[in-house]
Tab-separated table of N, CA, C and O in Angstrom:
chain	number	residue	atom	x	y	z
E	300	MET	N	-14.951	27.811	-5.218
E	300	MET	CA	-14.399	27.163	-4.037
E	300	MET	C	-15.016	25.770	-3.920
E	300	MET	O	-16.229	25.614	-3.972
E	301	THR	N	-14.152	24.752	-3.789
E	301	THR	CA	-14.584	23.365	-3.677
E	301	THR	C	-14.043	22.789	-2.382
E	301	THR	O	-12.864	22.957	-2.073
E	302	THR	N	-14.886	22.079	-1.633
E	302	THR	CA	-14.456	21.456	-0.383
E	302	THR	C	-14.755	19.967	-0.428
E	302	THR	O	-15.842	19.557	-0.862
E	303	ARG	N	-13.776	19.173	0.010
E	303	ARG	CA	-13.932	17.719	0.115
E	303	ARG	C	-13.517	17.284	1.502
E	303	ARG	O	-12.607	17.846	2.099
E	304	GLU	N	-14.164	16.243	2.001
E	304	GLU	CA	-13.756	15.654	3.262
E	304	GLU	C	-13.077	14.330	2.947
E	304	GLU	O	-13.601	13.510	2.193
E	305	LEU	N	-11.876	14.130	3.516
E	305	LEU	CA	-11.079	12.935	3.265
E	305	LEU	C	-10.610	12.340	4.575
E	305	LEU	O	-10.508	13.043	5.582
E	306	THR	N	-10.289	11.072	4.550
E	306	THR	CA	-9.611	10.443	5.665
E	306	THR	C	-8.158	10.272	5.263
E	306	THR	O	-7.857	9.653	4.239
E	307	CYS	N	-7.253	10.818	6.050
E	307	CYS	CA	-5.833	10.734	5.757
E	307	CYS	C	-5.373	9.284	5.917
E	307	CYS	O	-5.731	8.619	6.891
E	308	ILE	N	-4.561	8.794	4.959
E	308	ILE	CA	-4.064	7.418	5.002
E	308	ILE	C	-2.553	7.355	5.210
E	308	ILE	O	-1.947	6.296	5.067
E	309	VAL	N	-1.948	8.470	5.599
E	309	VAL	CA	-0.495	8.518	5.749
E	309	VAL	C	-0.035	7.745	6.985
E	309	VAL	O	0.990	7.095	6.967
E	310	CYS	N	-0.792	7.783	8.052
E	310	CYS	CA	-0.409	7.072	9.286
E	310	CYS	C	-1.657	6.444	9.911
E	310	CYS	O	-2.770	6.687	9.460
E	311	PRO	N	-1.494	5.661	10.961
E	311	PRO	CA	-2.645	4.967	11.575
E	311	PRO	C	-3.680	5.866	12.250
E	311	PRO	O	-4.779	5.404	12.556
E	312	ILE	N	-3.375	7.131	12.496
E	312	ILE	CA	-4.343	8.007	13.178
E	312	ILE	C	-5.593	8.187	12.332
E	312	ILE	O	-6.701	8.148	12.840
E	313	GLY	N	-5.452	8.365	11.028
E	313	GLY	CA	-6.609	8.511	10.139
E	313	GLY	C	-7.376	9.795	10.353
E	313	GLY	O	-8.609	9.793	10.463
E	314	CYS	N	-6.685	10.907	10.376
E	314	CYS	CA	-7.331	12.211	10.582
E	314	CYS	C	-8.402	12.464	9.522
E	314	CYS	O	-8.247	12.084	8.365
E	315	THR	N	-9.476	13.115	9.935
E	315	THR	CA	-10.489	13.558	8.994
E	315	THR	C	-10.072	14.943	8.503
E	315	THR	O	-9.932	15.876	9.283
E	316	LEU	N	-9.826	15.028	7.210
E	316	LEU	CA	-9.349	16.268	6.616
E	316	LEU	C	-10.474	16.967	5.864
E	316	LEU	O	-11.293	16.315	5.221
E	317	ARG	N	-10.492	18.280	5.953
E	317	ARG	CA	-11.377	19.099	5.129
E	317	ARG	C	-10.459	19.884	4.199
E	317	ARG	O	-9.692	20.728	4.635
E	318	VAL	N	-10.521	19.522	2.915
E	318	VAL	CA	-9.636	20.113	1.916
E	318	VAL	C	-10.456	21.058	1.052
E	318	VAL	O	-11.455	20.661	0.447
E	319	THR	N	-10.027	22.308	0.998
E	319	THR	CA	-10.738	23.328	0.236
E	319	THR	C	-9.810	23.911	-0.816
E	319	THR	O	-8.700	24.352	-0.504
E	320	ILE	N	-10.277	23.877	-2.067
E	320	ILE	CA	-9.551	24.554	-3.140
E	320	ILE	C	-10.174	25.939	-3.255
E	320	ILE	O	-11.357	26.075	-3.598
E	321	LEU	N	-9.395	26.932	-2.932
E	321	LEU	CA	-9.883	28.306	-2.902
E	321	LEU	C	-9.955	28.883	-4.316
E	321	LEU	O	-9.346	28.353	-5.245
E	322	GLY	N	-10.677	29.949	-4.471
E	322	GLY	CA	-10.862	30.592	-5.767
E	322	GLY	C	-9.572	31.012	-6.436
E	322	GLY	O	-9.464	31.016	-7.664
E	323	ASP	N	-8.552	31.333	-5.643
E	323	ASP	CA	-7.271	31.757	-6.219
E	323	ASP	C	-6.351	30.572	-6.531
E	323	ASP	O	-5.206	30.746	-6.925
E	324	GLY	N	-6.852	29.317	-6.328
E	324	GLY	CA	-6.054	28.123	-6.628
E	324	GLY	C	-5.292	27.568	-5.446
E	324	GLY	O	-4.770	26.462	-5.512
E	325	ASN	N	-5.204	28.341	-4.365
E	325	ASN	CA	-4.541	27.825	-3.169
E	325	ASN	C	-5.384	26.730	-2.541
E	325	ASN	O	-6.604	26.670	-2.738
E	326	ILE	N	-4.725	25.868	-1.765
E	326	ILE	CA	-5.415	24.745	-1.126
E	326	ILE	C	-5.277	24.883	0.381
E	326	ILE	O	-4.177	25.057	0.907
E	327	LYS	N	-6.407	24.785	1.063
E	327	LYS	CA	-6.443	24.895	2.519
E	327	LYS	C	-6.811	23.516	3.071
E	327	LYS	O	-7.796	22.905	2.638
E	328	VAL	N	-5.993	23.004	4.016
E	328	VAL	CA	-6.243	21.697	4.629
E	328	VAL	C	-6.448	21.901	6.122
E	328	VAL	O	-5.579	22.433	6.811
E	329	GLU	N	-7.601	21.445	6.610
E	329	GLU	CA	-7.906	21.532	8.046
E	329	GLU	C	-8.099	20.121	8.596
E	329	GLU	O	-8.543	19.224	7.887
E	330	GLY	N	-7.754	19.941	9.867
E	330	GLY	CA	-7.979	18.673	10.543
E	330	GLY	C	-6.774	17.754	10.609
E	330	GLY	O	-6.814	16.730	11.282
E	331	ALA	N	-5.692	18.104	9.933
E	331	ALA	CA	-4.489	17.272	9.953
E	331	ALA	C	-3.738	17.482	11.261
E	331	ALA	O	-3.568	18.610	11.705
E	332	MET	N	-3.289	16.385	11.858
E	332	MET	CA	-2.529	16.476	13.100
E	332	MET	C	-1.019	16.588	12.842
E	332	MET	O	-0.241	16.710	13.779
E	333	CYS	N	-0.614	16.517	11.555
E	333	CYS	CA	0.808	16.651	11.234
E	333	CYS	C	0.960	17.232	9.826
E	333	CYS	O	-0.011	17.279	9.055
E	334	ASN	N	2.169	17.633	9.494
E	334	ASN	CA	2.431	18.208	8.176
E	334	ASN	C	2.276	17.189	7.053
E	334	ASN	O	1.927	17.547	5.931
E	335	ARG	N	2.548	15.911	7.361
E	335	ARG	CA	2.363	14.881	6.327
E	335	ARG	C	0.896	14.798	5.913
E	335	ARG	O	0.583	14.595	4.746
E	336	GLY	N	-0.002	14.983	6.847
E	336	GLY	CA	-1.430	14.987	6.535
E	336	GLY	C	-1.819	16.168	5.669
E	336	GLY	O	-2.644	16.048	4.763
E	337	VAL	N	-1.210	17.317	5.940
E	337	VAL	CA	-1.458	18.511	5.127
E	337	VAL	C	-1.003	18.239	3.691
E	337	VAL	O	-1.731	18.516	2.735
E	338	GLU	N	0.193	17.686	3.532
E	338	GLU	CA	0.717	17.383	2.192
E	338	GLU	C	-0.140	16.342	1.487
E	338	GLU	O	-0.403	16.452	0.290
E	339	TYR	N	-0.598	15.324	2.222
E	339	TYR	CA	-1.475	14.310	1.644
E	339	TYR	C	-2.766	14.956	1.137
E	339	TYR	O	-3.214	14.694	0.025
E	340	GLY	N	-3.370	15.818	1.949
E	340	GLY	CA	-4.607	16.491	1.546
E	340	GLY	C	-4.424	17.327	0.295
E	340	GLY	O	-5.268	17.299	-0.614
E	341	LYS	N	-3.325	18.047	0.214
E	341	LYS	CA	-3.049	18.860	-0.974
E	341	LYS	C	-2.868	17.976	-2.202
E	341	LYS	O	-3.404	18.262	-3.274
E	342	GLN	N	-2.095	16.883	-2.056
E	342	GLN	CA	-1.853	15.973	-3.179
E	342	GLN	C	-3.155	15.331	-3.650
E	342	GLN	O	-3.397	15.210	-4.853
E	343	GLU	N	-3.996	14.927	-2.733
E	343	GLU	CA	-5.280	14.316	-3.085
E	343	GLU	C	-6.163	15.285	-3.862
E	343	GLU	O	-6.899	14.881	-4.757
E	344	ALA	N	-6.082	16.560	-3.516
E	344	ALA	CA	-6.899	17.564	-4.198
E	344	ALA	C	-6.400	17.822	-5.615
E	344	ALA	O	-7.193	18.077	-6.526
E	345	ILE	N	-5.090	17.757	-5.815
E	345	ILE	CA	-4.503	18.076	-7.116
E	345	ILE	C	-4.441	16.847	-8.016
E	345	ILE	O	-4.946	16.846	-9.128
E	346	GLN	N	-3.755	15.799	-7.531
E	346	GLN	CA	-3.593	14.577	-8.319
E	346	GLN	C	-3.371	13.411	-7.356
E	346	GLN	O	-2.252	13.164	-6.913
E	347	PRO	N	-4.418	12.652	-7.055
E	347	PRO	CA	-4.278	11.521	-6.139
E	347	PRO	C	-3.305	10.482	-6.689
E	347	PRO	O	-3.305	10.203	-7.883
E	348	LYS	N	-2.472	9.944	-5.809
E	348	LYS	CA	-1.500	8.927	-6.198
E	348	LYS	C	-1.558	7.766	-5.215
E	348	LYS	O	-1.900	7.963	-4.047
E	349	ARG	N	-1.182	6.580	-5.698
E	349	ARG	CA	-1.150	5.392	-4.862
E	349	ARG	C	0.020	4.503	-5.247
E	349	ARG	O	0.409	4.456	-6.411
E	350	ILE	N	0.554	3.781	-4.269
E	350	ILE	CA	1.482	2.693	-4.564
E	350	ILE	C	0.612	1.512	-4.956
E	350	ILE	O	-0.388	1.212	-4.299
E	351	VAL	N	0.975	0.850	-6.049
E	351	VAL	CA	0.201	-0.290	-6.540
E	351	VAL	C	0.920	-1.572	-6.128
E	351	VAL	O	2.125	-1.714	-6.346
E	352	ILE	N	0.180	-2.496	-5.534
E	352	ILE	CA	0.719	-3.775	-5.094
E	352	ILE	C	-0.051	-4.869	-5.818
E	352	ILE	O	-1.283	-4.865	-5.828
E	353	THR	N	0.674	-5.805	-6.435
E	353	THR	CA	0.037	-6.899	-7.167
E	353	THR	C	1.002	-8.077	-7.221
E	353	THR	O	1.982	-8.114	-6.471
E	354	VAL	N	0.740	-9.035	-8.089
E	354	VAL	CA	1.633	-10.181	-8.267
E	354	VAL	C	1.933	-10.380	-9.751
E	354	VAL	O	1.177	-9.936	-10.611
E	355	VAL	N	3.061	-11.048	-10.013
E	355	VAL	CA	3.499	-11.376	-11.364
E	355	VAL	C	3.790	-12.876	-11.394
E	355	VAL	O	4.310	-13.435	-10.425
E	356	LYS	N	3.454	-13.521	-12.500
E	356	LYS	CA	3.710	-14.956	-12.652
E	356	LYS	C	5.204	-15.244	-12.662
E	356	LYS	O	5.992	-14.455	-13.172
E	357	VAL	N	5.573	-16.427	-12.109
E	357	VAL	CA	6.969	-16.857	-12.063
E	357	VAL	C	7.079	-18.255	-12.673
E	357	VAL	O	6.318	-19.150	-12.317
E	358	ARG	N	8.052	-18.435	-13.590
E	358	ARG	CA	8.361	-19.746	-14.161
E	358	ARG	C	9.452	-20.406	-13.329
E	358	ARG	O	10.417	-19.754	-12.937
E	359	ASN	N	9.314	-21.707	-13.107
E	359	ASN	CA	10.335	-22.519	-12.430
E	359	ASN	C	10.670	-22.021	-11.028
E	359	ASN	O	11.811	-22.134	-10.580
E	360	GLY	N	9.670	-21.497	-10.344
E	360	GLY	CA	9.891	-20.985	-8.993
E	360	GLY	C	9.214	-21.840	-7.944
E	360	GLY	O	8.326	-22.639	-8.245
E	361	GLU	N	9.637	-21.661	-6.703
E	361	GLU	CA	9.014	-22.383	-5.595
E	361	GLU	C	7.568	-21.919	-5.362
E	361	GLU	O	6.797	-22.628	-4.723
E	362	PHE	N	7.246	-20.738	-5.874
E	362	PHE	CA	5.881	-20.208	-5.831
E	362	PHE	C	5.481	-19.831	-7.250
E	362	PHE	O	6.328	-19.457	-8.058
E	363	PRO	N	4.186	-19.878	-7.568
E	363	PRO	CA	3.753	-19.554	-8.930
E	363	PRO	C	3.745	-18.062	-9.245
E	363	PRO	O	3.685	-17.667	-10.401
E	364	THR	N	3.808	-17.219	-8.192
E	364	THR	CA	3.799	-15.768	-8.384
E	364	THR	C	4.780	-15.113	-7.420
E	364	THR	O	5.187	-15.711	-6.427
E	365	VAL	N	5.135	-13.875	-7.723
E	365	VAL	CA	5.941	-13.063	-6.823
E	365	VAL	C	5.194	-11.747	-6.597
E	365	VAL	O	4.612	-11.188	-7.530
E	366	SER	N	5.182	-11.286	-5.349
E	366	SER	CA	4.544	-10.007	-5.046
E	366	SER	C	5.445	-8.873	-5.509
E	366	SER	O	6.666	-8.943	-5.406
E	367	VAL	N	4.811	-7.834	-6.040
E	367	VAL	CA	5.525	-6.670	-6.555
E	367	VAL	C	4.786	-5.404	-6.148
E	367	VAL	O	3.602	-5.448	-5.811
E	368	LYS	N	5.495	-4.284	-6.172
E	368	LYS	CA	4.865	-2.986	-5.929
E	368	LYS	C	5.582	-1.934	-6.740
E	368	LYS	O	6.732	-2.125	-7.159
E	369	THR	N	4.902	-0.833	-6.947
E	369	THR	CA	5.541	0.281	-7.645
E	369	THR	C	6.556	0.923	-6.704
E	369	THR	O	6.357	0.963	-5.491
E	370	SER	N	7.646	1.415	-7.279
E	370	SER	CA	8.727	2.002	-6.486
E	370	SER	C	8.335	3.329	-5.848
E	370	SER	O	8.991	3.785	-4.909
E	371	LYS	N	7.272	3.934	-6.365
E	371	LYS	CA	6.760	5.185	-5.801
E	371	LYS	C	5.288	5.288	-6.184
E	371	LYS	O	4.810	4.557	-7.059
E	372	PRO	N	4.553	6.169	-5.539
E	372	PRO	CA	3.136	6.316	-5.895
E	372	PRO	C	2.967	6.759	-7.344
E	372	PRO	O	3.756	7.552	-7.861
E	373	VAL	N	1.942	6.221	-7.985
E	373	VAL	CA	1.606	6.607	-9.358
E	373	VAL	C	0.228	7.262	-9.350
E	373	VAL	O	-0.581	6.995	-8.463
E	374	PRO	N	-0.060	8.117	-10.320
E	374	PRO	CA	-1.397	8.724	-10.383
E	374	PRO	C	-2.477	7.647	-10.425
E	374	PRO	O	-2.295	6.601	-11.057
E	375	LYS	N	-3.585	7.893	-9.742
E	375	LYS	CA	-4.663	6.896	-9.677
E	375	LYS	C	-5.137	6.466	-11.059
E	375	LYS	O	-5.482	5.308	-11.256
E	376	GLU	N	-5.100	7.378	-12.035
E	376	GLU	CA	-5.559	7.012	-13.368
E	376	GLU	C	-4.598	6.042	-14.059
E	376	GLU	O	-4.939	5.458	-15.089
E	377	CYS	N	-3.405	5.834	-13.507
E	377	CYS	CA	-2.432	4.888	-14.072
E	377	CYS	C	-2.534	3.493	-13.461
E	377	CYS	O	-1.871	2.570	-13.935
E	378	ILE	N	-3.316	3.322	-12.433
E	378	ILE	CA	-3.388	2.016	-11.771
E	378	ILE	C	-3.772	0.923	-12.765
E	378	ILE	O	-3.165	-0.145	-12.791
E	379	TRP	N	-4.729	1.185	-13.630
E	379	TRP	CA	-5.149	0.164	-14.601
E	379	TRP	C	-4.018	-0.189	-15.556
E	379	TRP	O	-3.896	-1.335	-15.995
E	380	LYS	N	-3.159	0.779	-15.909
E	380	LYS	CA	-2.014	0.491	-16.794
E	380	LYS	C	-1.036	-0.466	-16.120
E	380	LYS	O	-0.510	-1.379	-16.752
E	381	VAL	N	-0.785	-0.229	-14.837
E	381	VAL	CA	0.115	-1.102	-14.087
E	381	VAL	C	-0.473	-2.508	-14.019
E	381	VAL	O	0.220	-3.499	-14.274
E	382	MET	N	-1.753	-2.607	-13.698
E	382	MET	CA	-2.394	-3.924	-13.576
E	382	MET	C	-2.410	-4.661	-14.913
E	382	MET	O	-2.163	-5.862	-14.973
E	383	LYS	N	-2.673	-3.957	-15.996
E	383	LYS	CA	-2.685	-4.579	-17.315
E	383	LYS	C	-1.292	-5.068	-17.690
E	383	LYS	O	-1.125	-6.176	-18.197
E	384	ALA	N	-0.277	-4.271	-17.410
E	384	ALA	CA	1.096	-4.657	-17.727
E	384	ALA	C	1.518	-5.895	-16.938
E	384	ALA	O	2.180	-6.780	-17.481
E	385	THR	N	1.127	-5.975	-15.692
E	385	THR	CA	1.538	-7.121	-14.871
E	385	THR	C	0.787	-8.383	-15.253
E	385	THR	O	1.307	-9.484	-15.069
E	386	ALA	N	-0.396	-8.261	-15.801
E	386	ALA	CA	-1.169	-9.442	-16.199
E	386	ALA	C	-0.511	-10.184	-17.347
E	386	ALA	O	-0.702	-11.390	-17.505
E	387	ASP	N	0.272	-9.490	-18.144
E	387	ASP	CA	0.843	-10.064	-19.360
E	387	ASP	C	2.309	-10.481	-19.242
E	387	ASP	O	2.900	-10.878	-20.239
E	388	ILE	N	2.907	-10.384	-18.052
E	388	ILE	CA	4.325	-10.743	-17.953
E	388	ILE	C	4.533	-11.959	-17.067
E	388	ILE	O	3.707	-12.282	-16.208
E	389	GLU	N	5.654	-12.612	-17.291
E	389	GLU	CA	6.067	-13.757	-16.497
E	389	GLU	C	7.582	-13.666	-16.369
E	389	GLU	O	8.278	-13.386	-17.348
E	390	VAL	N	8.086	-13.857	-15.160
E	390	VAL	CA	9.530	-13.780	-14.934
E	390	VAL	C	10.064	-15.170	-14.616
E	390	VAL	O	9.329	-16.052	-14.187
E	391	GLU	N	11.348	-15.323	-14.818
E	391	GLU	CA	12.027	-16.591	-14.546
E	391	GLU	C	12.650	-16.536	-13.155
E	391	GLU	O	13.294	-15.548	-12.794
E	392	ALA	N	12.439	-17.583	-12.370
E	392	ALA	CA	13.077	-17.682	-11.055
E	392	ALA	C	14.574	-17.914	-11.265
E	392	ALA	O	14.971	-18.459	-12.291
E	393	PRO	N	15.416	-17.475	-10.360
E	393	PRO	CA	15.111	-16.898	-9.057
E	393	PRO	C	14.803	-15.399	-9.133
E	393	PRO	O	15.249	-14.709	-10.037
E	394	VAL	N	14.042	-14.949	-8.157
E	394	VAL	CA	13.720	-13.526	-8.018
E	394	VAL	C	14.113	-13.122	-6.599
E	394	VAL	O	13.807	-13.833	-5.647
E	395	GLU	N	14.792	-11.993	-6.483
E	395	GLU	CA	15.212	-11.496	-5.171
E	395	GLU	C	14.417	-10.248	-4.802
E	395	GLU	O	13.969	-9.505	-5.680
E	396	ILE	N	14.280	-10.012	-3.520
E	396	ILE	CA	13.629	-8.791	-3.045
E	396	ILE	C	14.387	-7.593	-3.608
E	396	ILE	O	15.614	-7.545	-3.539
E	397	GLY	N	13.665	-6.664	-4.195
E	397	GLY	CA	14.278	-5.462	-4.760
E	397	GLY	C	14.584	-5.565	-6.244
E	397	GLY	O	14.926	-4.558	-6.864
E	398	ASP	N	14.473	-6.773	-6.820
E	398	ASP	CA	14.690	-6.897	-8.265
E	398	ASP	C	13.676	-6.035	-9.009
E	398	ASP	O	12.488	-6.033	-8.673
E	399	VAL	N	14.141	-5.306	-10.013
E	399	VAL	CA	13.237	-4.520	-10.843
E	399	VAL	C	12.657	-5.461	-11.893
E	399	VAL	O	13.373	-6.009	-12.718
E	400	ILE	N	11.359	-5.650	-11.837
E	400	ILE	CA	10.657	-6.564	-12.735
E	400	ILE	C	10.299	-5.858	-14.033
E	400	ILE	O	10.343	-6.443	-15.103
E	401	MET	N	9.944	-4.583	-13.950
E	401	MET	CA	9.590	-3.794	-15.125
E	401	MET	C	9.962	-2.344	-14.843
E	401	MET	O	9.760	-1.858	-13.730
E	402	LYS	N	10.489	-1.665	-15.843
E	402	LYS	CA	10.907	-0.270	-15.680
E	402	LYS	C	9.870	0.696	-16.245
E	402	LYS	O	9.213	0.392	-17.236
E	403	ASP	N	9.761	1.814	-15.582
E	403	ASP	CA	8.997	2.979	-16.046
E	403	ASP	C	7.568	2.692	-16.493
E	403	ASP	O	7.201	2.859	-17.653
E	404	ILE	N	6.755	2.286	-15.539
E	404	ILE	CA	5.313	2.222	-15.768
E	404	ILE	C	4.749	3.451	-15.074
E	404	ILE	O	4.796	3.554	-13.856
E	405	CYS	N	4.296	4.410	-15.840
E	405	CYS	CA	3.757	5.662	-15.297
E	405	CYS	C	4.762	6.368	-14.389
E	405	CYS	O	4.389	6.945	-13.364
E	406	GLY	N	6.044	6.272	-14.725
E	406	GLY	CA	7.073	6.962	-13.964
E	406	GLY	C	7.629	6.187	-12.783
E	406	GLY	O	8.468	6.698	-12.048
E	407	ALA	N	7.190	4.962	-12.579
E	407	ALA	CA	7.691	4.145	-11.466
E	407	ALA	C	8.155	2.792	-11.991
E	407	ALA	O	7.709	2.329	-13.039
E	408	ASP	N	9.065	2.172	-11.256
E	408	ASP	CA	9.484	0.815	-11.578
E	408	ASP	C	8.634	-0.164	-10.781
E	408	ASP	O	8.119	0.178	-9.715
E	409	LEU	N	8.520	-1.380	-11.280
E	409	LEU	CA	7.822	-2.450	-10.581
E	409	LEU	C	8.887	-3.302	-9.910
E	409	LEU	O	9.775	-3.840	-10.582
E	410	VAL	N	8.842	-3.403	-8.576
E	410	VAL	CA	9.902	-4.012	-7.789
E	410	VAL	C	9.370	-5.226	-7.028
E	410	VAL	O	8.287	-5.171	-6.435
E	411	ALA	N	10.153	-6.313	-7.014
E	411	ALA	CA	9.779	-7.524	-6.275
E	411	ALA	C	9.857	-7.263	-4.779
E	411	ALA	O	10.790	-6.631	-4.293
E	412	THR	N	8.875	-7.772	-4.044
E	412	THR	CA	8.845	-7.594	-2.592
E	412	THR	C	9.003	-8.920	-1.861
E	412	THR	O	8.836	-8.989	-0.647
E	413	ARG	N	9.298	-9.983	-2.622
E	413	ARG	CA	9.462	-11.298	-2.030
E	413	ARG	C	10.525	-12.063	-2.805
E	413	ARG	O	10.700	-11.862	-3.999
E	414	ARG	N	11.180	-12.960	-2.137
E	414	ARG	CA	12.164	-13.833	-2.772
E	414	ARG	C	11.452	-15.090	-3.266
E	414	ARG	O	10.635	-15.663	-2.548
E	415	VAL	N	11.771	-15.501	-4.487
E	415	VAL	CA	11.264	-16.761	-5.036
E	415	VAL	C	12.471	-17.525	-5.562
E	415	VAL	O	13.127	-17.092	-6.517
E	416	ARG	N	12.745	-18.649	-4.909
E	416	ARG	CA	13.882	-19.476	-5.332
E	416	ARG	C	13.514	-20.289	-6.554
E	416	ARG	O	12.362	-20.617	-6.782
E	417	ARG	N	14.540	-20.668	-7.294
E	417	ARG	CA	14.351	-21.519	-8.471
E	417	ARG	C	14.230	-22.967	-8.012
E	417	ARG	O	14.952	-23.408	-7.133
E	418	ILE	N	13.302	-23.675	-8.635
E	418	ILE	CA	13.162	-25.106	-8.382
E	418	ILE	C	13.922	-25.830	-9.485
E	418	ILE	O	13.716	-25.567	-10.676
E	419	ILE	N	14.793	-26.707	-9.076
E	419	ILE	CA	15.546	-27.510	-10.039
E	419	ILE	C	14.691	-28.721	-10.383
E	419	ILE	O	14.387	-29.551	-9.543
E	420	SER	N	14.284	-28.798	-11.638
E	420	SER	CA	13.462	-29.925	-12.061
E	420	SER	C	14.347	-31.075	-12.503
E	420	SER	O	15.551	-30.934	-12.672
E	421	GLN	N	13.753	-32.242	-12.706
E	421	GLN	CA	14.486	-33.432	-13.160
E	421	GLN	C	15.125	-33.202	-14.522
E	421	GLN	O	16.121	-33.806	-14.859
E	422	LYS	N	14.557	-32.298	-15.328
E	422	LYS	CA	15.066	-31.996	-16.663
E	422	LYS	C	16.348	-31.172	-16.610
E	422	LYS	O	17.148	-31.222	-17.510
E	423	ASP	N	16.516	-30.329	-15.550
E	423	ASP	CA	17.678	-29.428	-15.466
E	423	ASP	C	18.957	-30.151	-15.154
E	423	ASP	O	19.140	-31.107	-14.614
């Protein structure tokens, strides 16, 4: 039997959870004020996941980078893969909110969360 104390991050209340993995493999969550907290506690005990938020370089844009996030939570052990992949890419402006910048990184897509307009240079 293993017990961990966690702070729930699903909503602003921040319940203190006591998550116990019982000998038979079942998971007991105490302290949650809602079912979402119970599910969060169970997920954290089995395989913690997070939405990853970062930036990607933009060519010919009004800003040098565009903010992006994973389309769904990815396992915590995949966060470094997402960060490494984003460090090596550059997209061409324009970029719209919701554009898929990269597909299937640890089971999630990387999606733009900001609009970046194209700058028309004297050369264009």
